[in-house]
mmCIF file of C-alpha atoms and ligand atoms in Angstrom:
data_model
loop_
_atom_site.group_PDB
_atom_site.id
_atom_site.type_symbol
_atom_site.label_atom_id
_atom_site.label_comp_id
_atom_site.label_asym_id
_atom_site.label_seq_id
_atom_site.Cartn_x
_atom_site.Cartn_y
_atom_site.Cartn_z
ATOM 1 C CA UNK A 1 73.897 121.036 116.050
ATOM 2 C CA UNK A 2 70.921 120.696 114.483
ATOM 3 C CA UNK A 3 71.470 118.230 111.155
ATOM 4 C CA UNK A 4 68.738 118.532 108.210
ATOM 5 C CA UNK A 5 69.121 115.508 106.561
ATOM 6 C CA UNK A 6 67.117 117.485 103.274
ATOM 7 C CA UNK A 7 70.013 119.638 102.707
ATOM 8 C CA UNK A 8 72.013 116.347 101.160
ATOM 9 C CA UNK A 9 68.879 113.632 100.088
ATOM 10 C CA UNK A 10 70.178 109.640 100.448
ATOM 11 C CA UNK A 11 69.004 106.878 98.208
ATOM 12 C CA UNK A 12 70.144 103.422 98.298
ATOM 13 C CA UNK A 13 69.396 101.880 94.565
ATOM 14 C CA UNK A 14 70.653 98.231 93.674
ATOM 15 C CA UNK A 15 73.576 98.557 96.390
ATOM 16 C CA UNK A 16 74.683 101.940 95.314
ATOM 17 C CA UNK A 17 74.063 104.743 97.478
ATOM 18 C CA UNK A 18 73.003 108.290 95.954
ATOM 19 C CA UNK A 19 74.559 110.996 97.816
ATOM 20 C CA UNK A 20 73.159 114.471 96.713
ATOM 21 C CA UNK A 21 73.808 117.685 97.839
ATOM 22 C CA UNK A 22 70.423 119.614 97.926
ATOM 23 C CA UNK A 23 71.010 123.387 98.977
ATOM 24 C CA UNK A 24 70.010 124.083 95.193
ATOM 25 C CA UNK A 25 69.097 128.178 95.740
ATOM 26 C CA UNK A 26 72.966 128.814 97.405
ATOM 27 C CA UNK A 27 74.180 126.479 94.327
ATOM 28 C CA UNK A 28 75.006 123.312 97.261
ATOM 29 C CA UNK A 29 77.421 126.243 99.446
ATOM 30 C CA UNK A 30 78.463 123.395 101.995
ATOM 31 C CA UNK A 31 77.643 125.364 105.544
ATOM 32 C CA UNK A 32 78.071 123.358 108.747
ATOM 33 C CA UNK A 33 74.988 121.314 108.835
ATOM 34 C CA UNK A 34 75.620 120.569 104.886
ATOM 35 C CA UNK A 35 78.821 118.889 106.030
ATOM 36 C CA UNK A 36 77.399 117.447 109.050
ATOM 37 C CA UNK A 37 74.540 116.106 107.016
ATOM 38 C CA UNK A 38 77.000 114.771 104.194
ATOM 39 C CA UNK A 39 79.054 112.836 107.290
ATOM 40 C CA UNK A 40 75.767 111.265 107.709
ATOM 41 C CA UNK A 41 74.611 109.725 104.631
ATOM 42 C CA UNK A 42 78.742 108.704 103.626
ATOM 43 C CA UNK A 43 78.254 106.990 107.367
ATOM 44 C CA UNK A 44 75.084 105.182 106.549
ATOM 45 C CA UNK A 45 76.731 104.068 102.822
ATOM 46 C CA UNK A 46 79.619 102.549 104.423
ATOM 47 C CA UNK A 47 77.169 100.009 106.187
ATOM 48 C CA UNK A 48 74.719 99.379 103.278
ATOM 49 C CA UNK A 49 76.025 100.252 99.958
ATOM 50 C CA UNK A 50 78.777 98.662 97.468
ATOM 51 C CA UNK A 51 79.856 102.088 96.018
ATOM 52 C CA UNK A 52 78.714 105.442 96.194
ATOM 53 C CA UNK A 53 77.551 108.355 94.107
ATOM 54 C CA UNK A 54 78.007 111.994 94.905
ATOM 55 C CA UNK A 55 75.877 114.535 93.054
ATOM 56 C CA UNK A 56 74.505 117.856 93.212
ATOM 57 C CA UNK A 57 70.819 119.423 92.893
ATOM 58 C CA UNK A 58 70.246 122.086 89.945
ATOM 59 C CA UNK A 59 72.887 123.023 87.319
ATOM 60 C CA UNK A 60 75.477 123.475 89.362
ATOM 61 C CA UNK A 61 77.561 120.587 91.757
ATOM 62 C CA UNK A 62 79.017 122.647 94.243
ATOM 63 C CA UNK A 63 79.619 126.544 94.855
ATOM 64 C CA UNK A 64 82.059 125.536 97.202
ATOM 65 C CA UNK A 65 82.034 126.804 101.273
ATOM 66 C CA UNK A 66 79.250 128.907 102.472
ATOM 67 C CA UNK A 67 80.620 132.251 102.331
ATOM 68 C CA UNK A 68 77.809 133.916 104.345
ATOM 69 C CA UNK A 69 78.619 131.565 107.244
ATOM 70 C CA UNK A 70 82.213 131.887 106.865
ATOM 71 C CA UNK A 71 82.501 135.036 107.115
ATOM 72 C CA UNK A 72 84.072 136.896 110.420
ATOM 73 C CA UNK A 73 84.152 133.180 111.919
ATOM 74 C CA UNK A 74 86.550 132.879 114.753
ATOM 75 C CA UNK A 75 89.861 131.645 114.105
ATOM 76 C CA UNK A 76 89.646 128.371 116.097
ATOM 77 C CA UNK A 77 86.259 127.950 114.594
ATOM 78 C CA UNK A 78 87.919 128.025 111.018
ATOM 79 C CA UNK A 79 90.586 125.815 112.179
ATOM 80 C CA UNK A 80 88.289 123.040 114.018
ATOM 81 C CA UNK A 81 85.874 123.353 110.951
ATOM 82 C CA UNK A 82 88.670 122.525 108.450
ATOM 83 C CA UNK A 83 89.951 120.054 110.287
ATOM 84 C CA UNK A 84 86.304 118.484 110.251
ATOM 85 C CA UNK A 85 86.124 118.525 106.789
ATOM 86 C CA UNK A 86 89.449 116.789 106.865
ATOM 87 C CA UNK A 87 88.055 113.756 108.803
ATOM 88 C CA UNK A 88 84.692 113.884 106.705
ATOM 89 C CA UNK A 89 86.532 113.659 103.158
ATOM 90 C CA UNK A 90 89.307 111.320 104.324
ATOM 91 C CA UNK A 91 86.108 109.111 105.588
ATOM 92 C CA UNK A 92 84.888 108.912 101.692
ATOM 93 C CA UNK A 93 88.412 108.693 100.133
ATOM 94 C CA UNK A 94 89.769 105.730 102.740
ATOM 95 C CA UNK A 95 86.084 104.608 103.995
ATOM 96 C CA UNK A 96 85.125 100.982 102.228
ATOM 97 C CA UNK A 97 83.655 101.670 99.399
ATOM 98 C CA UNK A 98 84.108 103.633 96.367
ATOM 99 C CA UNK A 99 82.665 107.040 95.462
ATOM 100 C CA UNK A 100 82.057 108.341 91.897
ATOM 101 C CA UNK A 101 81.287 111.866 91.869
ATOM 102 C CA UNK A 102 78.759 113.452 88.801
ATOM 103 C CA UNK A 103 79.910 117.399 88.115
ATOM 104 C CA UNK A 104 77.812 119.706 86.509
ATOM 105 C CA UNK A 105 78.140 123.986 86.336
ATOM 106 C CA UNK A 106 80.204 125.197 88.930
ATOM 107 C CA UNK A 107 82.768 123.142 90.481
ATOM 108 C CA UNK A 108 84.607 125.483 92.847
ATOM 109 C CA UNK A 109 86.467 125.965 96.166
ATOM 110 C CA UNK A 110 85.078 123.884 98.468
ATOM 111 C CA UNK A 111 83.374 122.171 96.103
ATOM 112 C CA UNK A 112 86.370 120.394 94.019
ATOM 113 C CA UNK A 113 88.224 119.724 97.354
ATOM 114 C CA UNK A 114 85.017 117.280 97.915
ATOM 115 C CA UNK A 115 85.288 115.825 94.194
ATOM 116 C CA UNK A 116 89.180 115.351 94.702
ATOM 117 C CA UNK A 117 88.063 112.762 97.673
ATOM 118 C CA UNK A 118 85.982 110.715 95.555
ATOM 119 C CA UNK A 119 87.990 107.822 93.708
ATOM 120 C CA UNK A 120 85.986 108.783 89.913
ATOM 121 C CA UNK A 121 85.173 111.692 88.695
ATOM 122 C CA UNK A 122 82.532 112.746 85.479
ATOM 123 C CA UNK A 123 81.922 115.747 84.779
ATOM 124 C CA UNK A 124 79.436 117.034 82.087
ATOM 125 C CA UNK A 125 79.984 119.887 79.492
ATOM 126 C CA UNK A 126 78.477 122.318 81.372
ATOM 127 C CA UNK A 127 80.816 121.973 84.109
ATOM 128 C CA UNK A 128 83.761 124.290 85.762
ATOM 129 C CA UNK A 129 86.431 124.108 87.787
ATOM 130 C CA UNK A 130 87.441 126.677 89.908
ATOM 131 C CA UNK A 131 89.766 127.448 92.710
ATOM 132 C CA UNK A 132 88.874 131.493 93.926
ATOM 133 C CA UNK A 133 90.353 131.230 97.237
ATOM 134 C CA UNK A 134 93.397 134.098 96.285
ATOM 135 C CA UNK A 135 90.120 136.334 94.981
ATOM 136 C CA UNK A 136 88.298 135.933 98.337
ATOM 137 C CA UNK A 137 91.474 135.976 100.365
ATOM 138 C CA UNK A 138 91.369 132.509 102.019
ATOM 139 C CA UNK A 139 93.005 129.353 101.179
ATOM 140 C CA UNK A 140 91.741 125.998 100.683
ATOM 141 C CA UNK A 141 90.515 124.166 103.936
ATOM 142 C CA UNK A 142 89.347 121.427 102.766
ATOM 143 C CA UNK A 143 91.868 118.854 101.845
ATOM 144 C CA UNK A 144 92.453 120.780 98.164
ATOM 145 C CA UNK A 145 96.246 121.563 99.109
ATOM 146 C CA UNK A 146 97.019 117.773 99.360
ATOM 147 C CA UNK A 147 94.024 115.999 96.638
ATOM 148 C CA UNK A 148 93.861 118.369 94.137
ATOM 149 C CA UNK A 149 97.231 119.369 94.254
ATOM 150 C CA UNK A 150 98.256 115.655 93.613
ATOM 151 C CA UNK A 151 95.589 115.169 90.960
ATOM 152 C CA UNK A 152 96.457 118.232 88.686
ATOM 153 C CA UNK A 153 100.212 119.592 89.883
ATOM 154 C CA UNK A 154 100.944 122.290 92.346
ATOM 155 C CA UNK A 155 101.598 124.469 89.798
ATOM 156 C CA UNK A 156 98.159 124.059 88.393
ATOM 157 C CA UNK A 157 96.630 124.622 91.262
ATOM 158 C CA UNK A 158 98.715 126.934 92.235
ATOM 159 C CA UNK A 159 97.935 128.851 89.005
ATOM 160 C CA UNK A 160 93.995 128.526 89.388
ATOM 161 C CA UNK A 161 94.294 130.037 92.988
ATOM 162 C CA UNK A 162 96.553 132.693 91.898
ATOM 163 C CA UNK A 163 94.572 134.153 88.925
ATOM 164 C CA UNK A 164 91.015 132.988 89.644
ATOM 165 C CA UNK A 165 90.828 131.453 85.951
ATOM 166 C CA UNK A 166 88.102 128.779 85.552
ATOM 167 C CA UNK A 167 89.259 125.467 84.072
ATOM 168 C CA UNK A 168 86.934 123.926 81.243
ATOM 169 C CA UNK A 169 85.885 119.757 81.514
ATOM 170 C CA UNK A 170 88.313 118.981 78.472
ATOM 171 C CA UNK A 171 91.056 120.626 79.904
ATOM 172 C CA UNK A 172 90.514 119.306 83.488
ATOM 173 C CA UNK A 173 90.397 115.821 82.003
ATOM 174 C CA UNK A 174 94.027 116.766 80.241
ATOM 175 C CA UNK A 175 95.400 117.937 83.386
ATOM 176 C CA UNK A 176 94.028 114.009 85.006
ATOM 177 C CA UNK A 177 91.300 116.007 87.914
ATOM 178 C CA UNK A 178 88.568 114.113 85.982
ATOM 179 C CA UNK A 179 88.351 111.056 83.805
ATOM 180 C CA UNK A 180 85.364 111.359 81.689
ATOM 181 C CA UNK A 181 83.555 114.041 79.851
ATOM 182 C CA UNK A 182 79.954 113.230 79.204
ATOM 183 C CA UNK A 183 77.305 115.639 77.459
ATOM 184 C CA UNK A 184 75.513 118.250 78.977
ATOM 185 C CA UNK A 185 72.840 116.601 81.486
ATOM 186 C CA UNK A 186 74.892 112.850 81.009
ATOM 187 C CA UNK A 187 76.766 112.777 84.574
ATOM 188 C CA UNK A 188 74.307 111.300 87.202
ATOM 189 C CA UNK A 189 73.651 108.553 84.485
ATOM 190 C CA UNK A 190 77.488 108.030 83.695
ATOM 191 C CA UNK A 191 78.499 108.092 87.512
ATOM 192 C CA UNK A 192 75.813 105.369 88.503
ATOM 193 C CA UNK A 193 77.207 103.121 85.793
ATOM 194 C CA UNK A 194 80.349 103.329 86.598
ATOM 195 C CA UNK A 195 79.968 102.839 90.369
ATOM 196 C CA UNK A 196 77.976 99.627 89.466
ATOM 197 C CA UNK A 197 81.008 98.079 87.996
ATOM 198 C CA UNK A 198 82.586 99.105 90.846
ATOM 199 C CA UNK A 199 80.332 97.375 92.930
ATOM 200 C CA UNK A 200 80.879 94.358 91.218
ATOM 201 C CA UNK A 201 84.859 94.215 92.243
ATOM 202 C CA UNK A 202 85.719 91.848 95.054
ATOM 203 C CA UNK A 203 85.519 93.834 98.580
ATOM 204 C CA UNK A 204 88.883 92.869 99.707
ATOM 205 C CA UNK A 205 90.277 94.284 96.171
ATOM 206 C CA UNK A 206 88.018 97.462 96.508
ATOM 207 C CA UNK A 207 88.965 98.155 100.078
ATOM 208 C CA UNK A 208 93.223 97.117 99.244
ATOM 209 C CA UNK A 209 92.258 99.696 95.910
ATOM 210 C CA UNK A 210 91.141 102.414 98.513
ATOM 211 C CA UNK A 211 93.379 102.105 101.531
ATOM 212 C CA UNK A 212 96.483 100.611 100.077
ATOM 213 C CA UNK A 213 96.893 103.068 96.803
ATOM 214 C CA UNK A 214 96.870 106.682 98.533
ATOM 215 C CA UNK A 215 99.290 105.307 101.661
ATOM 216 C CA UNK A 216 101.420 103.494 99.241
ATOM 217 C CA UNK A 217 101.751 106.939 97.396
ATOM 218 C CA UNK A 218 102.921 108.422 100.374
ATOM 219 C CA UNK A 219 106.016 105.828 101.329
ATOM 220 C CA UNK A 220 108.987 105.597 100.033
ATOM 221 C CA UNK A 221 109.352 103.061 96.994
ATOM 222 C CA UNK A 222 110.977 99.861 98.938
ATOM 223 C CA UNK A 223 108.253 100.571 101.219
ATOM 224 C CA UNK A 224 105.688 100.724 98.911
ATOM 225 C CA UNK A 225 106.524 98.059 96.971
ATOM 226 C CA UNK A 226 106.680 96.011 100.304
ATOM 227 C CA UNK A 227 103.439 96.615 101.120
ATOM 228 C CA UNK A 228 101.930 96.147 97.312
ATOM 229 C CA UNK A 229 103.353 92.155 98.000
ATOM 230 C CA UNK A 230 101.204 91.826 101.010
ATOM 231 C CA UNK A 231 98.240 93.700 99.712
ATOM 232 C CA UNK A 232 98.329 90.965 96.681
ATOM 233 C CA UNK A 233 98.915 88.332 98.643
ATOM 234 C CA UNK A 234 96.261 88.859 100.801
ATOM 235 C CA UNK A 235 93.795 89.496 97.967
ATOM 236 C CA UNK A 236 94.468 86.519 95.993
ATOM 237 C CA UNK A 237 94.104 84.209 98.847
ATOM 238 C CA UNK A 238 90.620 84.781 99.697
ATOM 239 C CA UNK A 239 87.782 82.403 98.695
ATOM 240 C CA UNK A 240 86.403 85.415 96.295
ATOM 241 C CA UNK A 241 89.657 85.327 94.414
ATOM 242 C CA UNK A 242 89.666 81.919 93.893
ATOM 243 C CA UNK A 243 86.397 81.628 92.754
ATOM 244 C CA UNK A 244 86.877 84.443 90.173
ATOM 245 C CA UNK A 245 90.089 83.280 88.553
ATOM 246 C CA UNK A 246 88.776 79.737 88.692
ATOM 247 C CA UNK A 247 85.830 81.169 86.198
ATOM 248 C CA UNK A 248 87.904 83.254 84.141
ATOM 249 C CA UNK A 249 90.054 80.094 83.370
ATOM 250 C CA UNK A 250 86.899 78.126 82.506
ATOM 251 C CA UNK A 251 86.032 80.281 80.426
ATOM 252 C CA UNK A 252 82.617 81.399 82.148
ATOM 253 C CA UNK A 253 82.841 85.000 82.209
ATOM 254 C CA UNK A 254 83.180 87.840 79.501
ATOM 255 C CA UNK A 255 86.821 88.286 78.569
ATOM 256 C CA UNK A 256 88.203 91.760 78.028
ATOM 257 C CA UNK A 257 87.096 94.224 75.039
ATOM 258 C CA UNK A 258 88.757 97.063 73.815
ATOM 259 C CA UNK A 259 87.286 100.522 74.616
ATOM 260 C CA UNK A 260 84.557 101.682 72.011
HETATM 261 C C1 1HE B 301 76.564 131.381 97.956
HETATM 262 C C2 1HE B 301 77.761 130.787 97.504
HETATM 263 C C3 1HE B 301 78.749 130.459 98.469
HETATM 264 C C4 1HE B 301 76.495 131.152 95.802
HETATM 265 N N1 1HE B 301 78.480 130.748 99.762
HETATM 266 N N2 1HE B 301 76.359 131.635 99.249
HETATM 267 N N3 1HE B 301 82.999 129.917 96.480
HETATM 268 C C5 1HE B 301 82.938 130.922 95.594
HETATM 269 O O1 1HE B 301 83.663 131.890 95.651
HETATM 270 C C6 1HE B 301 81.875 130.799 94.551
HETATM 271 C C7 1HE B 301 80.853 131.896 94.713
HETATM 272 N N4 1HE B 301 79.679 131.654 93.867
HETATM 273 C C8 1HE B 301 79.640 132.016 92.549
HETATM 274 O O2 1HE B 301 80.598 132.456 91.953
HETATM 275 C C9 1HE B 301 78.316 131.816 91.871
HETATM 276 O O3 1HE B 301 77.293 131.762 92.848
HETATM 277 C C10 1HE B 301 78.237 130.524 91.021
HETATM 278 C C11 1HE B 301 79.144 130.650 89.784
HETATM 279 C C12 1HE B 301 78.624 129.292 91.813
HETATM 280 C C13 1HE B 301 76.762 130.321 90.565
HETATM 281 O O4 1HE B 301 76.279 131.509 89.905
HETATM 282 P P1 1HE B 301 74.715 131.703 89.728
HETATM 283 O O5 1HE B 301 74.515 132.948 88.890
HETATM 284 O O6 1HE B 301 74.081 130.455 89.254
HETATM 285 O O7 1HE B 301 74.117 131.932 91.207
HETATM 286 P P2 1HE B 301 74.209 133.237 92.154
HETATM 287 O O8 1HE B 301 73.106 134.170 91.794
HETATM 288 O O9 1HE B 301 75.567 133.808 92.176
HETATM 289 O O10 1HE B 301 73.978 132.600 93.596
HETATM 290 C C14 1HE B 301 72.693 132.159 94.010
HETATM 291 C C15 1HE B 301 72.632 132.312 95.519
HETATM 292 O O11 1HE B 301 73.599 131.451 96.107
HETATM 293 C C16 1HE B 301 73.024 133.722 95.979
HETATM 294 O O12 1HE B 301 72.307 133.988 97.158
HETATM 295 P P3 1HE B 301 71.004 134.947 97.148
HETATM 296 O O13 1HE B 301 70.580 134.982 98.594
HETATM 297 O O14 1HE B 301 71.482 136.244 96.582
HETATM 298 O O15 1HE B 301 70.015 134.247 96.257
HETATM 299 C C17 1HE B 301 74.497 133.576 96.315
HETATM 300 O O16 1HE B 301 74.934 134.527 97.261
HETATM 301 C C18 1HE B 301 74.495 132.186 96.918
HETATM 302 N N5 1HE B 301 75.817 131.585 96.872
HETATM 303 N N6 1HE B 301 77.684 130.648 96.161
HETATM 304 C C19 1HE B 301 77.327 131.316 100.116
HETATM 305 N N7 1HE B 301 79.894 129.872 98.147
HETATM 306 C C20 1HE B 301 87.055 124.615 103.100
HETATM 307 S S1 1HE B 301 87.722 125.992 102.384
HETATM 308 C C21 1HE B 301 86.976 126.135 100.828
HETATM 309 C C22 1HE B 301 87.115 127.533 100.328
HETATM 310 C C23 1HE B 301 86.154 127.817 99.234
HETATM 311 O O17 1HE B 301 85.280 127.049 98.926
HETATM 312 S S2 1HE B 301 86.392 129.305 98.435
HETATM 313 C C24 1HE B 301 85.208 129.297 97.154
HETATM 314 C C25 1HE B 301 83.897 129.868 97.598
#
């Protein structure tokens, strides 16, 4: 397959890689060689970034899958190309590093499934969330049944796939799919801060944060809580660790503030 790397652009800017997806005319539709291309840049982060940040060209983040090519596709097709964007979006959610995702306009189909990989989300005022799958009669394929579904409540989703209702920022930061609502034009900007503090974290605490949260989720609670002993243990025992509680108890870093 032929992969345009200028349908999603890569930047890498003080250890944070920008991610953008740059099909601005079909609002960022993910086709094939928009996913293919995306595989490549969250590839190339893993090796050279501390965090990530997803974002979309224009006013909208994502229109979701690319109807045009999806239409009349061949039923193994649809299957293999789900499955792809399975391995693609489980690469950004349990890759390395962490991804912060800036939303703008429309969020939909497709295009939340990819926001419910990354570990932050921001969305601006301007953004919507929608899930028009029941409208267009498909279902999600892209890892939506399992993320957002876990984010928001089956029966939330459930509700925004049955009617075809779009979902306002506020409200999708009540229902816990995003966790801050910034002014119109504010998200890029908010996103990059935020995965700069990231960036900052310990890699053996980011990667336990990434890989040990969403499998501890899914075991049972001894099991989890098994696992959560190792996971700190293994943390607090590196050099890293030592270093940084050594300098919080000597008093040569910031102490906590409370949230302005
Ligand atoms: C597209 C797509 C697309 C736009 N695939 N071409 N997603 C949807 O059902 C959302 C469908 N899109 C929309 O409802 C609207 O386009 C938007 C609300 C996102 C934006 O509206 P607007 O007025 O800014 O743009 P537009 O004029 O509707 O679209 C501009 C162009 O983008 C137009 O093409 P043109 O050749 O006429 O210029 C649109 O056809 C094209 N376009 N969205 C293909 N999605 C893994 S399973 C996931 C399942 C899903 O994602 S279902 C949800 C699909």
């Amino acid at each position: 397959m032929d992969i345009s790397p200028s349908l999603v652009t890569y930047a890498l800017q003080e250890d944070i890689a920008l991610i953008g997806l740059n099909r601005p005319a079909k609002r960022n539709a993910i086709s094939d060689r928009v996913v293919e291309a995306l595989h490549l840049a969250v590839e190339r982060a893993q090796t050279e970034a501390k965090a990530a940040v997803l974002h979309g060209t224009g006013t909208h983040f994502c229109a979701g899958l690319d109807l045009a090519e999806h239409v009349e596709k061949p039923l193994i097709a649809a299957v293999q190309g789900s499955r792809r964007w399975h391995r693609i979006f489980d690469g950004i959610e349990r890759g390395g590093i962490p991804f912060v995702v800036a939303l703008q306009g429309a969020v939909v189909g497709g295009g939340f499934e990819l926001a419910a990989a990354a570990h932050v989300r921001v969305a601006d005022e301007t953004a919507f969330f929608g899930l028009p799958e029941g409208t267009r009669g498909i279902f999600v394929g892209g890892g939506g049944s399992v993320r957002i579904a876990r984010l928001i409540g089956a029966q939330r989703m459930g509700d925004m796939m049955l009617t075809g209702r779009t979902v306002a920022p506020v409200q999708m930061e009540q229902w816990g799919g995003v966790s801050y609502v910034v002014p119109a034009g504010q998200a890029l900007e908010k996103a990059i801060e935020l995965a700069k503090a990231a960036a900052q974290n310990a890699p053996m605490s980011n990667y336990a944060i990434l890989n040990a949260l969403p499998r501890i989720r899914d075991m049972s609670s001894e099991d989890g809580l098994f696992v959560e002993s190792l996971m700190s243990s293994l943390t607090s025992v590196t050099p890293e660790a030592t270093e940084r509680l050594r300098a919080f108890l000597e008093k040569r870093v910031a102490k906590l503030e409370a949230p302005k």
